[in-house]
Short mmCIF file of N, CA and C in Angstrom, two decimals:
data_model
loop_
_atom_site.label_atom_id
_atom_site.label_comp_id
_atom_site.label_asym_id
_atom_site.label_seq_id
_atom_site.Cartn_x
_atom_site.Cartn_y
_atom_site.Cartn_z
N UNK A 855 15.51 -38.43 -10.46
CA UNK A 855 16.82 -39.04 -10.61
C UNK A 855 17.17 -39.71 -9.28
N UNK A 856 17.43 -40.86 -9.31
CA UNK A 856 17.86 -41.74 -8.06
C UNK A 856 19.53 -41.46 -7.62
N UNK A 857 19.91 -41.70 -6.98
CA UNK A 857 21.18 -41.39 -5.68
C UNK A 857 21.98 -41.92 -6.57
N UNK A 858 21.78 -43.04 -7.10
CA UNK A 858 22.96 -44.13 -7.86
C UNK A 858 23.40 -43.39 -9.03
N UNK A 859 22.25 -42.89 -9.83
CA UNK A 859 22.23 -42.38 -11.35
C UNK A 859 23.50 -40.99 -10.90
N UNK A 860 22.81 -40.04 -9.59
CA UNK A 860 23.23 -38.93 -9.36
C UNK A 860 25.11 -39.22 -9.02
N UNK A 861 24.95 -40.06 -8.36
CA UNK A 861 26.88 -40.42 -8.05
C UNK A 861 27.59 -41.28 -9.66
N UNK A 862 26.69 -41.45 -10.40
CA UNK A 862 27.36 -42.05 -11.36
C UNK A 862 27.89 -40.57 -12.34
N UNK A 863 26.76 -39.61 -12.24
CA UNK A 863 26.97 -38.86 -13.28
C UNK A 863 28.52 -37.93 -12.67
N UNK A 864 28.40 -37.70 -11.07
CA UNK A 864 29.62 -37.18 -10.46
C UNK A 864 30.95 -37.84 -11.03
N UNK A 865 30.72 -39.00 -10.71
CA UNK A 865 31.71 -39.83 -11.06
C UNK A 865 32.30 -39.45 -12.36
N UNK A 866 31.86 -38.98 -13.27
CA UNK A 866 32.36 -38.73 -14.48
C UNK A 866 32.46 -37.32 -14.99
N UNK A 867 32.38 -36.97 -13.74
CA UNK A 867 32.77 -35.15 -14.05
C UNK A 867 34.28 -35.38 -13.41
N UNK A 868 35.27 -34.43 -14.13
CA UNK A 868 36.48 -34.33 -13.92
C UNK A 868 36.82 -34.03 -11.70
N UNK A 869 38.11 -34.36 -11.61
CA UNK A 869 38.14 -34.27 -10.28
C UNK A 869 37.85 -32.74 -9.58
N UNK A 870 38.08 -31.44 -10.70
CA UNK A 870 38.19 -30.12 -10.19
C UNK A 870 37.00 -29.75 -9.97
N UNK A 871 36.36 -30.07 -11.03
CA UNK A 871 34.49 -29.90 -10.97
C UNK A 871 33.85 -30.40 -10.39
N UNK A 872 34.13 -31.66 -9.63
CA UNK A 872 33.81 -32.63 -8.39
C UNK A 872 33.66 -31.56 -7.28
N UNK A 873 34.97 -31.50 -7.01
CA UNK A 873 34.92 -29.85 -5.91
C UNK A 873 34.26 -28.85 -5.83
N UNK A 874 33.61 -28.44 -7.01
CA UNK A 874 32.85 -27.51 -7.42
C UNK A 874 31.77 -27.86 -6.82
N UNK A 875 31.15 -28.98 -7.59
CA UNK A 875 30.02 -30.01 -7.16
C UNK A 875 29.71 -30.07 -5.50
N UNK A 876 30.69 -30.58 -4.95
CA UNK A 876 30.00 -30.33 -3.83
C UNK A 876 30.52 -29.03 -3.07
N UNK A 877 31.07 -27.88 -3.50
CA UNK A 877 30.63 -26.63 -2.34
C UNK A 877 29.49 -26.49 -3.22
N UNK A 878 28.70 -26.73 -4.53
CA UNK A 878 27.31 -26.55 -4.63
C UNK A 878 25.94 -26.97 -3.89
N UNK A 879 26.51 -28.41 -3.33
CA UNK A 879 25.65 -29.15 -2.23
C UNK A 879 26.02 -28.28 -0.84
N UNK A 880 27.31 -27.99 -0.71
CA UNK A 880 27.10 -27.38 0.79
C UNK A 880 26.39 -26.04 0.88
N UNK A 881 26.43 -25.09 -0.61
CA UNK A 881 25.88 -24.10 -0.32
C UNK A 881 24.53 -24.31 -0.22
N UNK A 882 23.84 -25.12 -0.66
CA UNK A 882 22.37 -25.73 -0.78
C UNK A 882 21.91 -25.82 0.46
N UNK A 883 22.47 -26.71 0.84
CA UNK A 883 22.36 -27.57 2.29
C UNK A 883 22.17 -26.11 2.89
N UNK A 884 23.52 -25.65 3.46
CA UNK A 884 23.50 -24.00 4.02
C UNK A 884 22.46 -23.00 3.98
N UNK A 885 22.17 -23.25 2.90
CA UNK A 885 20.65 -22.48 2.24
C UNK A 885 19.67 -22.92 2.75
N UNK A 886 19.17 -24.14 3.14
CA UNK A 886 18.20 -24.31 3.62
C UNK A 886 18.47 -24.32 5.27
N UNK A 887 19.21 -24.89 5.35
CA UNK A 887 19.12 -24.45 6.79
C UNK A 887 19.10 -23.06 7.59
N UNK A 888 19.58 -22.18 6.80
CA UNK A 888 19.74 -20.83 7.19
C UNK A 888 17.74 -20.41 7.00
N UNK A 889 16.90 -20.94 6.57
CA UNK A 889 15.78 -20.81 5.73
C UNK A 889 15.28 -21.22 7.21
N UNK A 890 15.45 -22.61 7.41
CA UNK A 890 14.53 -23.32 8.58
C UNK A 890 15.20 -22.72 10.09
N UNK A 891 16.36 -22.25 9.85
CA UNK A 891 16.75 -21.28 11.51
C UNK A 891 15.70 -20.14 11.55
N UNK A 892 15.76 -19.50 10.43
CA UNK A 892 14.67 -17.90 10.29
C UNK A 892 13.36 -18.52 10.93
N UNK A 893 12.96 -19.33 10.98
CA UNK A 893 11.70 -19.85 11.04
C UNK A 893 11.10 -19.51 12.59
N UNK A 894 10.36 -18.65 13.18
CA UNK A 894 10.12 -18.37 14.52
C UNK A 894 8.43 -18.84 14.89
N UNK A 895 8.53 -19.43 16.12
CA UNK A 895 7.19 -19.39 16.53
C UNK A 895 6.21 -18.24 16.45
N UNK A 896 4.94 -18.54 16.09
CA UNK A 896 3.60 -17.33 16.26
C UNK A 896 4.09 -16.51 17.24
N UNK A 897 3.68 -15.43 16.85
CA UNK A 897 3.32 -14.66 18.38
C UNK A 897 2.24 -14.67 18.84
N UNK A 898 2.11 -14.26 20.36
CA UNK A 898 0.64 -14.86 20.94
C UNK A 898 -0.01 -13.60 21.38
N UNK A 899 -0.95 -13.43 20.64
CA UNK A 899 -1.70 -12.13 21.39
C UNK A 899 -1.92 -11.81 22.85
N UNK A 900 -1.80 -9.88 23.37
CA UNK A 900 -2.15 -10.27 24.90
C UNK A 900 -0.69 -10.23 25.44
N UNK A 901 0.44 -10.54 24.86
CA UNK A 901 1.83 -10.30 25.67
C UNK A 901 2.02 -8.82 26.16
N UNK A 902 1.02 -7.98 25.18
CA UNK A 902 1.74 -6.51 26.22
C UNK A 902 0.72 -5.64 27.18
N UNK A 903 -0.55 -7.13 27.22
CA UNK A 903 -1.82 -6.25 27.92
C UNK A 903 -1.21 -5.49 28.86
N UNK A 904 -1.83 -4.54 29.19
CA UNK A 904 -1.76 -3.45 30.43
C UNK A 904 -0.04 -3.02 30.84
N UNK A 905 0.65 -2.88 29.46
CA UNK A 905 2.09 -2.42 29.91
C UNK A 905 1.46 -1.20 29.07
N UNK A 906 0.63 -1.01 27.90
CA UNK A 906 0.98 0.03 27.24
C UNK A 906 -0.47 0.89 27.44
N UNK A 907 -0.06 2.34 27.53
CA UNK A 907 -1.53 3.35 28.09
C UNK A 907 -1.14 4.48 26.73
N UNK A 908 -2.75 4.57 26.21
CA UNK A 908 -3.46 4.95 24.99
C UNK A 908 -3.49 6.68 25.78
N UNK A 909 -3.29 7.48 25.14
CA UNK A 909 -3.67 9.43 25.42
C UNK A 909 -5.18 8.96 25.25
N UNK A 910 -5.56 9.83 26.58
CA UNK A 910 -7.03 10.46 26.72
C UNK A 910 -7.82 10.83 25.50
N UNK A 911 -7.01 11.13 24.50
CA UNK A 911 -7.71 11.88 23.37
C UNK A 911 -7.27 11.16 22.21
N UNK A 912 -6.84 9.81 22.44
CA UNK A 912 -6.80 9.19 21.05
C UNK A 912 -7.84 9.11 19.88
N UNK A 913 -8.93 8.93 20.45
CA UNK A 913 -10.22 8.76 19.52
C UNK A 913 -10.31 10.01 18.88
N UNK A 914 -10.13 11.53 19.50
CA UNK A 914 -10.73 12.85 19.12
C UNK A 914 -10.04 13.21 18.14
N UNK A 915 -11.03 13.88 16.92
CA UNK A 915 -10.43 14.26 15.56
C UNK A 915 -9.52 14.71 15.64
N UNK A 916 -8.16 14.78 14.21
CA UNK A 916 -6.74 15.39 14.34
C UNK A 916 -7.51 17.10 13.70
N UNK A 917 -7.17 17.75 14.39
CA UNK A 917 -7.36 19.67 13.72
C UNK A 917 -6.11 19.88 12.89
N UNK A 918 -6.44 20.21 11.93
CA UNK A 918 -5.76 20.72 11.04
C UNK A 918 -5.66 22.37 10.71
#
């Protein structure tokens, strides 16, 4: 559906439902943008080399 067709069909929805109409576009709009903010760079492996130290006995079986 082209832009023209889409404002023609507005055009002929009553003025209250017009209003309606577009907080439906703003919630849209809102929606995606809230979508593309979430959006975070990779993380990069290697950011916590040598901050974090493993127990002596990590490898050795758990006794039960």
């Amino acid at each position: 559906m082209g832009h023209v067709q889409l404002v023609e069909k507005i055009k002929k929805i009553p003025p209250a439902y017009q209003q309606e109409v577009e907080d439906f576009i703003d919630f849209i709009l809102s929606k995606r943008q809230s979508v593309v903010a979430k959006r975070v760079s990779p993380r990069k492996a290697g950011l916590l080399k040598g901050k974090l130290k493993m127990a002596e006995d990590f490898d050795d079986p758990l006794i039960m």
